[in-house]
DNA sequence: TGAGCACCTG
DNA sequence: CAGGTGCTCA
């Protein structure tokens, strides 16, 4: 679809990536399916022999697998995953107004968003964080050390407000290009918006049943996560009211409204920026009179607030400079902030329940945030717009796991990683994982892990140290968090015997050392222990119960055995356990059953043979888990 | 010798 | 889940 030809910052790939994400409403249930081995064929020796073949055939078409459990995705305990809480009734007009306001907020936010960012920008930050890696575990030191780079760069920007030597034409040209690309993106946003809206409508009218599509359109429609957490989506409410058709007209009008707002905002913001540019270029004064003009719209006011000192800076008004220009914007007064911060992340979702006053709380100057968000991946307006495209200005950026230095930025993958991810929140501060976490919803949440510069700007807005540490924890970790544990447990559904390399690959946000590695290995060891204990227990129980044939021992999602395992590794039950795990569990159960039946358990090392079998049955862990922010 | 594992224990 | 222990293996 849409590609950004002028883009020097991957917006094209980002967009297509997002569109892909959107299109694939469901993650493939098992993209790493292994050859299924019927229990009858599982004699220990045979399996061991075919071990390597097994691994190779892991890529085989899954159709070769017998699907005893047809429950598959649909067996997901559906309802709970919607994450929608009931909302007190609210008049439709009010709701529409709220949406309208949100759209305006987006646009205002866009007006103040960084135009671009050079790839070099992150270097300093990364270098800084990279050095922390050393053996020592003193987090506090780390935190104190980190902000330096930012402080430096920002104060530099703030203080050098003179002598722009570069050709104004060139400058103008660059800005124009950026603005044009921004304009295109805004249009894209608009189209996407309406497209999704329409799509969502038809989907829902056809199906009448909430599914991922609805989730997507809902997420995109509902441009903000209301701070009071009371709202539910338009459609949700309509559904509650007993149908869509009756409210079709309202939706249409809302749609029209959105269209108008977006069109207006696009032209306004572009015009405004051009105006601002010309004003700034004319009088290199940091305080153009235009700023005071009362007739400016809110959008313009926002931009005027940001227009102050910086454009005159520098030998080279590069993209990164422009970004700093925005980032170093002086903290606006509260009454302005309510408008200006709309684009910006205020805080992790959990505490987004907070009041509007949170928006104006900024205990630290932007550039003096008491802790650092290093973002190795450069962030761009396109990314911001993409995020808005999906989530709106208030969407949760809380899970932003800035790419750890360990991820080589030169690697093409490092750019992609955040997009593959799910917002992660440390259980330390968030309690439980959101209910939204289910495979089908992966695509929906991916962009939450954007590393937007605004996050850095807003870190001062976080209210509690707990939140800050949560944010910190999203950078490179020197310890394992409860979220890592949870992730490890989910990984166990795929691999019972992960290699160290796998662990390193799938915990990229963890700074590995001997201790961490052994801890992770220990975790999996404990998982296996529980797993095998359950297997033995249920196998013995089956024998006691008089089960005479292994074929009568099936492991389905209804099985007690599965419930026990699921309770252990997936307590919140918000993860769709892969079918393959059920198969492996069944094989394991059969192994135990057979061994016990044959009195092999008299041999003290009788389990070893079983272990040998089971360790061959590991699957590849899905790519999503590679994201540092998964969960 | 160290890594990785299972097992036992708290 | 982590600590300790003993075993195996490279």
XYZ file of C-alpha atoms (C1' of nucleotides) in Angstrom:
651
model
C 0.000 0.000 0.000
C 1.372 3.250 1.099
C 5.037 3.766 0.854
C 6.970 6.783 1.820
C 9.347 7.394 -1.035
C 11.147 10.296 0.510
C 11.580 8.519 3.692
C 15.053 8.299 4.925
C 13.900 6.637 8.028
C 12.204 3.433 7.196
C 8.753 4.755 7.465
C 7.852 2.707 4.472
C 8.887 -0.502 6.039
C 7.361 0.505 9.286
C 4.093 1.184 7.657
C 4.059 -1.965 5.696
C 5.034 -3.780 8.776
C 2.148 -2.317 10.618
C -0.215 -3.022 7.849
C 0.963 -6.566 7.838
C 0.376 -6.696 11.497
C -3.068 -5.378 11.007
C -3.915 -7.707 8.245
C -2.897 -10.779 10.077
C -5.562 -10.782 12.597
C -4.343 -13.931 14.164
C -0.919 -15.130 14.800
C -0.353 -18.473 13.233
C -1.096 -20.906 15.939
C 2.074 -22.797 15.467
C 4.489 -21.477 12.983
C 7.145 -23.691 14.311
C 5.351 -26.912 14.257
C 7.251 -30.034 14.755
C 6.554 -33.270 13.188
C 3.970 -34.875 15.264
C 4.853 -38.210 16.649
C 1.997 -40.460 17.402
C 2.318 -41.833 20.845
C 2.492 -45.321 19.542
C 5.659 -44.527 17.687
C 7.330 -43.116 20.677
C 9.623 -45.733 21.742
C 12.524 -44.136 23.413
C 15.221 -45.514 21.203
C 13.457 -44.705 18.017
C 13.008 -41.150 18.996
C 16.505 -40.679 20.081
C 17.715 -41.986 16.822
C 15.525 -39.719 14.861
C 16.430 -36.768 16.923
C 18.224 -34.767 14.318
C 15.653 -35.589 11.751
C 13.076 -34.343 14.088
C 14.710 -31.027 14.393
C 14.956 -30.709 10.669
C 11.442 -31.711 10.080
C 10.393 -29.092 12.500
C 9.835 -26.826 9.561
C 7.509 -29.240 7.899
C 4.034 -28.381 7.044
C 1.907 -28.657 10.039
C -0.704 -30.453 8.101
C 1.322 -33.552 8.619
C 0.498 -33.319 12.225
C -2.495 -34.984 13.569
C -4.715 -32.507 15.186
C -6.356 -34.322 17.950
C -7.174 -31.156 19.653
C -9.364 -29.227 17.376
C -10.115 -26.723 20.020
C -7.186 -24.698 18.955
C -7.567 -21.001 19.097
C -11.233 -21.102 19.619
C -10.841 -22.870 22.830
C -9.414 -19.756 24.268
C -11.381 -18.682 27.223
C -12.488 -15.886 25.029
C -14.316 -13.277 26.964
C -11.770 -12.360 29.480
C -9.339 -11.255 26.900
C -11.314 -8.360 25.659
C -10.088 -6.320 28.492
C -13.053 -4.108 28.285
C -14.523 -3.115 31.494
C -18.080 -2.142 31.746
C -18.758 1.500 31.590
C -21.429 3.574 33.073
C -23.849 4.810 30.492
C -22.822 7.865 28.660
C -24.844 9.760 26.127
C -23.721 9.127 22.605
C -23.241 12.758 21.841
C -20.918 13.028 24.731
C -19.037 10.071 23.537
C -18.716 11.520 20.104
C -17.487 14.720 21.530
C -14.909 12.876 23.480
C -13.718 11.195 20.351
C -13.614 14.450 18.582
C -11.544 15.886 21.330
C -9.191 13.015 21.083
C -8.732 13.516 17.411
C -7.954 17.124 18.029
C -5.504 16.104 20.613
C -3.733 13.890 18.178
C -3.405 16.619 15.711
C -2.143 19.031 18.277
C 0.303 16.497 19.388
C 1.472 16.045 15.855
C 2.084 19.682 15.464
C 4.549 19.459 18.224
C 6.128 16.216 17.362
C 9.684 15.914 16.329
C 10.114 16.049 12.677
C 12.793 13.592 12.383
C 15.768 12.156 13.950
C 19.074 11.226 12.576
C 20.392 7.812 13.124
C 23.410 9.144 14.787
C 21.412 10.625 17.553
C 21.241 7.598 19.687
C 24.891 6.890 19.603
C 25.849 8.818 22.584
C 23.130 7.370 24.635
C 23.931 3.937 23.592
C 27.549 4.370 24.257
C 26.709 5.591 27.651
C 24.536 2.688 28.521
C 26.921 0.312 26.968
C 29.474 1.140 29.534
C 27.311 0.243 32.409
C 27.429 -3.242 31.446
C 30.281 -3.982 33.733
C 30.113 -6.510 36.444
C 28.769 -4.307 39.105
C 25.164 -4.463 40.042
C 24.671 -1.051 41.513
C 21.503 0.107 39.925
C 21.482 3.349 41.745
C 24.812 4.334 40.333
C 23.566 3.415 36.980
C 20.583 5.589 37.257
C 22.540 8.526 38.365
C 24.979 8.201 35.602
C 22.592 7.846 32.818
C 20.966 11.211 32.353
C 24.172 12.950 31.580
C 24.074 12.548 27.944
C 20.639 13.933 27.615
C 21.313 16.775 29.848
C 24.306 17.641 27.885
C 22.722 17.514 24.543
C 19.717 19.454 25.603
C 21.471 22.144 27.429
C 23.667 22.533 24.462
C 20.695 23.017 22.334
C 19.146 25.391 24.696
C 22.122 27.587 25.113
C 23.355 27.800 21.604
C 20.663 29.841 20.096
C 22.589 31.905 17.671
C 24.316 32.060 14.357
C 22.617 29.806 11.927
C 25.066 29.675 9.121
C 23.653 27.167 6.834
C 21.908 28.128 3.753
C 18.383 29.047 4.439
C 17.309 27.544 1.205
C 18.739 24.269 2.146
C 17.182 24.474 5.507
C 13.912 25.414 4.008
C 14.113 22.607 1.592
C 14.772 20.091 4.265
C 11.963 21.302 6.354
C 9.681 21.355 3.424
C 10.481 17.782 2.654
C 9.819 16.791 6.178
C 6.616 18.634 6.265
C 5.484 17.099 3.070
C 6.232 13.687 4.308
C 4.466 14.512 7.487
C 1.517 15.670 5.522
C 1.429 12.448 3.638
C 1.597 10.549 6.820
C -1.220 12.525 8.216
C -3.266 11.700 5.212
C -2.297 8.158 5.617
C -3.442 8.401 9.145
C -6.731 9.725 8.015
C -7.229 7.084 5.408
C -6.166 4.350 7.675
C -8.480 5.667 10.231
C -11.480 5.640 8.063
C -10.521 2.434 6.442
C -10.234 0.717 9.724
C -13.391 2.275 10.851
C -15.296 1.088 7.860
C -13.674 -2.251 8.005
C -14.459 -2.623 11.608
C -18.038 -1.769 10.965
C -18.589 -4.212 8.190
C -16.729 -6.873 10.064
C -18.838 -6.464 13.037
C -22.049 -6.220 11.190
C -21.268 -9.402 9.443
C -20.012 -11.334 12.341
C -21.670 -9.658 15.182
C -19.042 -11.239 17.279
C -16.044 -9.587 18.794
C -12.824 -10.890 17.483
C -9.461 -9.570 16.752
C -10.598 -7.372 13.967
C -12.887 -5.674 16.272
C -10.137 -5.286 18.727
C -8.012 -3.637 16.141
C -10.614 -1.278 14.934
C -11.552 -0.566 18.431
C -8.031 0.173 19.376
C -7.644 2.467 16.447
C -10.943 4.074 16.723
C -10.597 4.763 20.266
C -7.828 7.142 19.998
C -7.054 7.433 23.573
C -6.930 5.448 26.652
C -9.105 7.546 28.789
C -7.547 8.354 32.008
C -10.566 7.462 33.968
C -10.569 4.117 32.283
C -14.289 4.294 32.143
C -14.891 4.477 28.523
C -15.608 1.669 26.311
C -15.443 1.822 22.590
C -18.258 3.109 20.586
C -18.973 -0.234 19.199
C -18.705 -1.870 22.496
C -21.322 0.360 23.828
C -23.449 -0.072 20.797
C -23.192 -3.723 21.207
C -24.285 -3.348 24.712
C -27.183 -1.298 23.512
C -28.286 -4.150 21.408
C -26.945 -3.758 17.931
C -25.006 -1.741 15.459
C -27.602 -0.945 12.918
C -29.471 1.442 15.070
C -26.385 3.493 15.543
C -25.100 3.333 12.048
C -26.019 6.907 11.439
C -24.151 8.021 14.475
C -21.140 6.171 13.328
C -21.377 7.770 9.951
C -21.520 11.166 11.425
C -18.649 10.410 13.669
C -16.775 9.226 10.673
C -17.517 12.402 8.814
C -16.449 14.366 11.779
C -13.211 12.530 11.984
C -12.620 13.109 8.340
C -13.236 16.799 8.666
C -11.148 17.125 11.721
C -8.287 15.336 10.188
C -8.428 17.233 6.958
C -8.593 20.486 8.754
C -5.849 19.549 11.106
C -3.582 18.348 8.379
C -3.745 21.558 6.483
C -3.671 23.646 9.589
C -0.670 22.021 11.031
C 1.262 22.119 7.825
C 0.382 25.686 7.166
C 1.216 26.592 10.659
C 4.606 25.042 10.554
C 5.391 26.745 7.326
C 4.316 30.016 8.789
C 6.387 29.408 11.807
C 9.344 28.569 9.703
C 9.149 31.731 7.707
C 8.716 33.812 10.808
C 11.682 32.210 12.413
C 13.829 32.622 9.410
C 12.890 36.226 9.022
C 13.695 37.390 12.454
C 16.147 35.104 14.116
C 14.658 36.294 17.299
C 13.578 33.525 19.622
C 10.359 35.341 20.309
C 8.400 35.966 17.208
C 5.544 38.299 17.773
C 3.285 35.887 16.094
C 3.437 33.820 19.201
C 1.270 36.256 20.976
C -1.355 36.452 18.391
C -4.639 35.600 19.984
C -6.258 34.457 16.827
C -4.180 31.388 16.524
C -5.798 28.097 16.936
C -4.756 25.724 19.587
C -2.686 23.875 17.113
C -0.829 26.996 16.336
C -0.435 27.927 19.933
C 1.164 24.643 20.556
C 3.612 25.136 17.798
C 4.347 28.653 18.835
C 5.288 27.455 22.202
C 7.831 25.272 20.657
C 9.087 27.687 18.172
C 11.090 29.753 20.496
C 14.818 29.659 20.626
C 16.208 26.820 18.735
C 15.919 27.137 15.066
C 18.697 29.568 14.901
C 21.143 27.146 16.302
C 23.945 25.328 14.760
C 26.203 24.923 11.865
C 23.957 22.264 10.627
C 20.297 22.133 11.221
C 20.138 18.491 10.719
C 17.272 16.285 11.480
C 18.661 15.497 14.816
C 18.897 19.144 15.559
C 15.341 19.538 14.653
C 14.464 16.859 17.024
C 16.355 18.504 19.766
C 14.619 21.623 18.840
C 11.420 20.007 19.767
C 12.689 18.083 22.672
C 14.254 21.065 24.262
C 11.083 22.963 24.138
C 10.641 24.739 27.399
C 8.083 23.317 29.671
C 4.870 25.020 28.897
C 2.665 26.326 31.544
C -0.005 23.997 32.736
C -2.833 25.590 30.933
C -1.040 25.116 27.710
C 0.117 21.731 28.560
C -3.232 20.242 28.621
C -3.213 20.780 24.946
C 0.346 20.182 24.161
C 0.973 16.940 25.880
C -1.689 15.079 24.131
C 0.754 13.329 21.939
C 3.036 12.471 24.706
C 3.093 9.489 26.869
C 2.207 10.355 30.317
C 2.741 7.205 32.092
C 2.324 3.502 31.996
C -1.183 2.392 31.450
C -1.732 1.029 34.810
C -1.591 4.371 36.371
C -3.215 6.118 33.603
C -6.200 6.033 35.772
C -4.800 9.218 37.098
C -6.353 12.548 36.622
C -5.596 15.182 34.105
C -3.389 16.833 36.598
C -0.811 14.256 35.841
C -0.302 15.890 32.577
C 0.938 19.009 34.120
C 3.105 17.429 36.673
C 6.617 17.611 35.557
C 8.891 17.421 38.510
C 11.966 17.513 36.370
C 12.878 19.544 33.402
C 12.593 17.456 30.341
C 16.226 17.158 29.784
C 17.024 16.494 33.379
C 15.065 13.429 33.823
C 16.440 11.570 36.787
C 16.881 8.476 34.816
C 17.500 7.646 31.308
C 15.664 6.234 28.431
C 18.166 5.218 25.966
C 16.738 4.558 22.640
C 19.039 2.952 20.246
C 16.618 2.987 17.426
C 16.111 6.405 16.014
C 12.619 7.632 16.251
C 10.822 9.549 13.705
C 7.717 11.367 13.000
C 6.678 8.492 10.887
C 6.916 6.202 13.832
C 5.033 8.582 15.963
C 2.375 8.860 13.390
C 2.295 5.179 13.065
C 1.750 4.864 16.685
C -0.966 7.393 16.570
C -2.360 5.587 13.653
C -2.849 2.627 15.825
C -3.320 3.868 19.280
C -3.818 7.525 19.417
C -2.057 10.027 21.555
C -2.858 8.525 24.857
C -1.979 5.069 23.962
C 0.250 3.287 26.270
C 3.879 3.849 25.655
C 4.593 2.597 29.057
C 5.924 -0.611 27.777
C 8.489 1.000 25.712
C 11.497 -1.100 26.072
C 14.154 0.892 24.533
C 16.406 -1.358 22.720
C 19.221 -2.449 24.837
C 22.717 -1.728 23.749
C 23.231 -5.390 23.456
C 21.159 -5.265 20.364
C 23.464 -4.226 17.716
C 21.966 -1.319 15.978
C 23.782 -2.150 12.883
C 21.740 -5.238 12.699
C 18.669 -4.703 10.614
C 16.695 -6.671 13.102
C 17.284 -4.256 15.822
C 15.032 -1.826 14.119
C 12.312 -4.327 13.858
C 12.382 -5.679 17.278
C 10.305 -3.129 19.026
C 7.635 -3.575 16.488
C 7.449 -7.198 17.151
C 6.805 -6.706 20.712
C 4.109 -6.435 23.182
C 3.995 -3.857 25.806
C 5.727 -5.190 28.778
C 5.201 -4.079 32.239
C 7.127 -5.227 35.130
C 4.990 -7.148 37.468
C 6.831 -5.425 40.220
C 4.840 -2.351 39.673
C 1.943 -3.478 37.630
C 0.775 -6.428 39.537
C -0.624 -8.615 36.916
C -0.224 -8.813 33.302
C -2.897 -7.259 31.217
C -5.645 -9.436 30.066
C -5.002 -8.431 26.528
C -2.171 -10.804 26.210
C -3.154 -13.554 23.938
C -1.611 -14.646 20.732
C -4.382 -13.314 18.635
C -3.886 -9.894 20.029
C -0.205 -9.730 19.457
C -0.333 -7.539 16.455
C -2.645 -5.243 18.196
C -0.274 -4.313 20.900
C 2.965 -4.410 19.120
C 3.501 -0.760 18.616
C 3.277 -0.139 22.255
C 6.906 -0.715 22.469
C 7.803 2.209 20.351
C 10.795 4.063 21.556
C 9.473 7.486 21.070
C 11.533 10.420 22.070
C 8.495 11.693 23.797
C 8.810 9.004 26.271
C 12.053 10.391 27.288
C 10.504 13.768 27.500
C 7.811 12.527 29.653
C 9.733 10.506 32.092
C 9.488 13.376 34.463
C 5.788 12.881 34.439
C 5.968 9.523 36.016
C 4.762 9.837 39.455
C 6.252 7.144 41.476
C 9.625 5.665 41.751
C 8.035 2.354 41.147
C 7.003 3.517 37.762
C 10.389 4.879 37.087
C 12.002 1.677 37.974
C 9.547 -0.010 35.728
C 10.724 2.149 32.954
C 14.273 1.542 33.870
C 13.650 -2.108 33.854
C 12.751 -1.847 30.260
C 16.225 -0.890 29.440
C 18.934 -3.394 29.698
C 18.438 -5.500 32.740
C 21.016 -6.597 35.150
C 18.590 -8.797 36.934
C 15.631 -10.882 36.056
C 12.227 -9.482 36.727
C 8.937 -11.205 37.389
C 8.083 -10.473 33.825
C 11.096 -12.377 32.713
C 9.927 -15.236 34.802
C 6.548 -15.111 33.239
C 8.068 -14.963 29.823
C 10.256 -17.924 30.640
C 7.229 -19.869 31.719
C 5.472 -19.141 28.487
C 8.565 -20.114 26.600
C 8.433 -23.403 28.389
C 5.372 -24.211 26.359
C 7.674 -24.336 23.390
C 10.992 -25.418 24.752
C 11.701 -27.478 27.808
C 15.393 -27.464 27.303
C 16.438 -24.088 25.993
C 20.069 -23.638 25.264
C 21.981 -20.738 26.661
C 21.972 -19.207 23.256
C 18.253 -19.434 23.029
C 17.965 -17.809 26.397
C 20.228 -15.018 25.337
C 18.313 -14.570 22.167
C 14.977 -14.440 23.849
C 15.959 -12.237 26.710
C 17.713 -9.504 24.816
C 16.959 -6.969 27.471
C 18.880 -8.935 30.027
C 22.508 -8.432 30.549
C 23.766 -11.945 30.726
C 26.423 -13.065 33.041
C 27.081 -16.374 34.650
C 24.675 -15.716 37.424
C 21.815 -14.667 35.225
C 22.352 -17.546 32.908
C 22.296 -20.046 35.698
C 19.247 -18.467 37.144
C 17.415 -18.792 33.890
C 18.609 -22.327 33.506
C 17.503 -22.974 37.007
C 14.083 -21.646 36.204
C 13.682 -24.025 33.347
C 15.023 -26.765 35.501
C 12.344 -26.012 38.025
C 9.743 -25.888 35.304
C 10.805 -29.287 34.098
C 10.758 -30.599 37.570
C 7.197 -29.584 38.042
C 6.311 -30.803 34.601
C 7.755 -34.249 35.129
C 6.326 -34.550 38.586
C 2.889 -33.877 37.169
C 3.459 -36.353 34.401
C 4.520 -39.048 36.758
C 1.669 -38.281 39.077
C -0.961 -38.467 36.360
C 0.594 -41.502 34.783
C 0.517 -43.337 38.063
C -2.991 -42.158 38.653
C -4.029 -43.502 35.277
C -2.550 -46.844 36.143
C -4.296 -46.829 39.456
C -7.497 -45.913 37.674
C -7.146 -48.962 35.555
C -6.310 -47.374 32.260
C -5.066 -50.276 30.285
C -4.047 -48.669 27.046
C -1.902 -45.621 26.483
C -4.243 -44.627 23.713
C -6.787 -43.899 26.343
C -4.479 -41.315 27.763
C -4.992 -38.111 25.908
C -3.995 -34.667 26.932
C -6.461 -32.058 25.901
C -7.163 -28.607 27.128
C -9.833 -30.076 29.293
C -7.522 -32.520 30.913
C -6.779 -32.128 34.532
C -3.161 -32.566 33.705
C -3.242 -29.715 31.311
C -5.046 -27.551 33.794
C -2.420 -28.201 36.362
C 0.331 -27.336 33.937
C -1.455 -24.343 32.602
C -2.049 -23.118 36.084
C 1.611 -23.316 36.745
C 3.044 -21.779 33.624
C 0.202 -19.609 32.521
C -1.585 -18.721 35.653
C -3.399 -15.748 34.268
C -4.533 -17.986 31.472
C -3.960 -15.157 29.097
C -1.734 -17.091 26.802
C -2.935 -19.451 24.170
C -0.943 -22.563 24.801
C 0.279 -24.037 21.539
C -1.207 -27.330 20.490
C 2.231 -28.693 20.195
C 2.644 -28.460 23.913
C -0.395 -30.630 24.384
C 1.116 -33.164 22.077
C 4.411 -33.138 23.886
C 2.609 -33.429 27.175
C 0.697 -36.374 25.899
C 3.838 -38.026 24.674
C 5.448 -37.436 28.019
C 2.484 -38.851 29.810
C 2.609 -41.917 27.632
C 6.286 -42.308 28.289
C 5.737 -42.273 31.974
C 2.772 -44.550 31.709
C 4.695 -47.058 29.658
C 7.734 -46.941 31.856
C 5.756 -47.400 35.028
C 3.651 -50.091 33.479
C 6.764 -51.966 32.604
C 8.104 -51.504 36.106
C 11.001 -49.560 34.792
C 10.651 -47.225 37.703
C 12.537 -49.677 39.803
C 15.629 -48.461 38.064
C 16.846 -45.389 39.898
C 17.584 -43.660 36.638
C 14.517 -44.781 34.832
C 13.464 -41.222 34.096
C 16.550 -40.494 32.141
C 15.253 -42.298 29.112
C 12.131 -40.215 29.231
C 14.093 -37.021 29.556
C 16.060 -38.017 26.552
C 12.904 -38.388 24.565
C 11.292 -35.221 25.705
C 14.277 -33.039 25.115
C 14.029 -33.857 21.451
C 10.557 -32.464 21.242
C 11.371 -28.843 21.771
C 9.885 -26.393 19.365
C 11.224 -23.106 18.216
C 10.037 -20.294 20.344
C 8.019 -17.803 18.294
C 9.786 -14.703 17.151
C 7.582 -12.484 19.221
C 9.313 -13.710 22.288
C 12.519 -12.215 21.059
C 11.266 -8.802 21.752
C 12.687 -7.398 24.937
C 9.279 -6.092 25.656
C 7.339 -9.228 25.145
C 4.761 -9.274 27.868
C 37.311 -27.766 35.463
C 33.040 -25.731 34.575
C 28.488 -26.135 32.540
C 24.302 -28.267 32.799
C 21.314 -31.319 34.859
C 18.292 -33.776 38.336
C 17.194 -34.237 42.851
C 16.332 -32.774 47.516
C 15.179 -29.342 50.703
C 13.294 -25.177 52.763
C 11.516 -20.651 43.397
C 16.256 -20.811 45.106
C 20.137 -23.089 47.419
C 22.791 -27.044 47.857
C 24.583 -31.327 46.203
C 26.224 -34.843 43.284
C 26.506 -36.603 38.784
C 27.839 -36.499 33.771
C 30.208 -34.792 30.032
C 33.255 -32.229 27.135
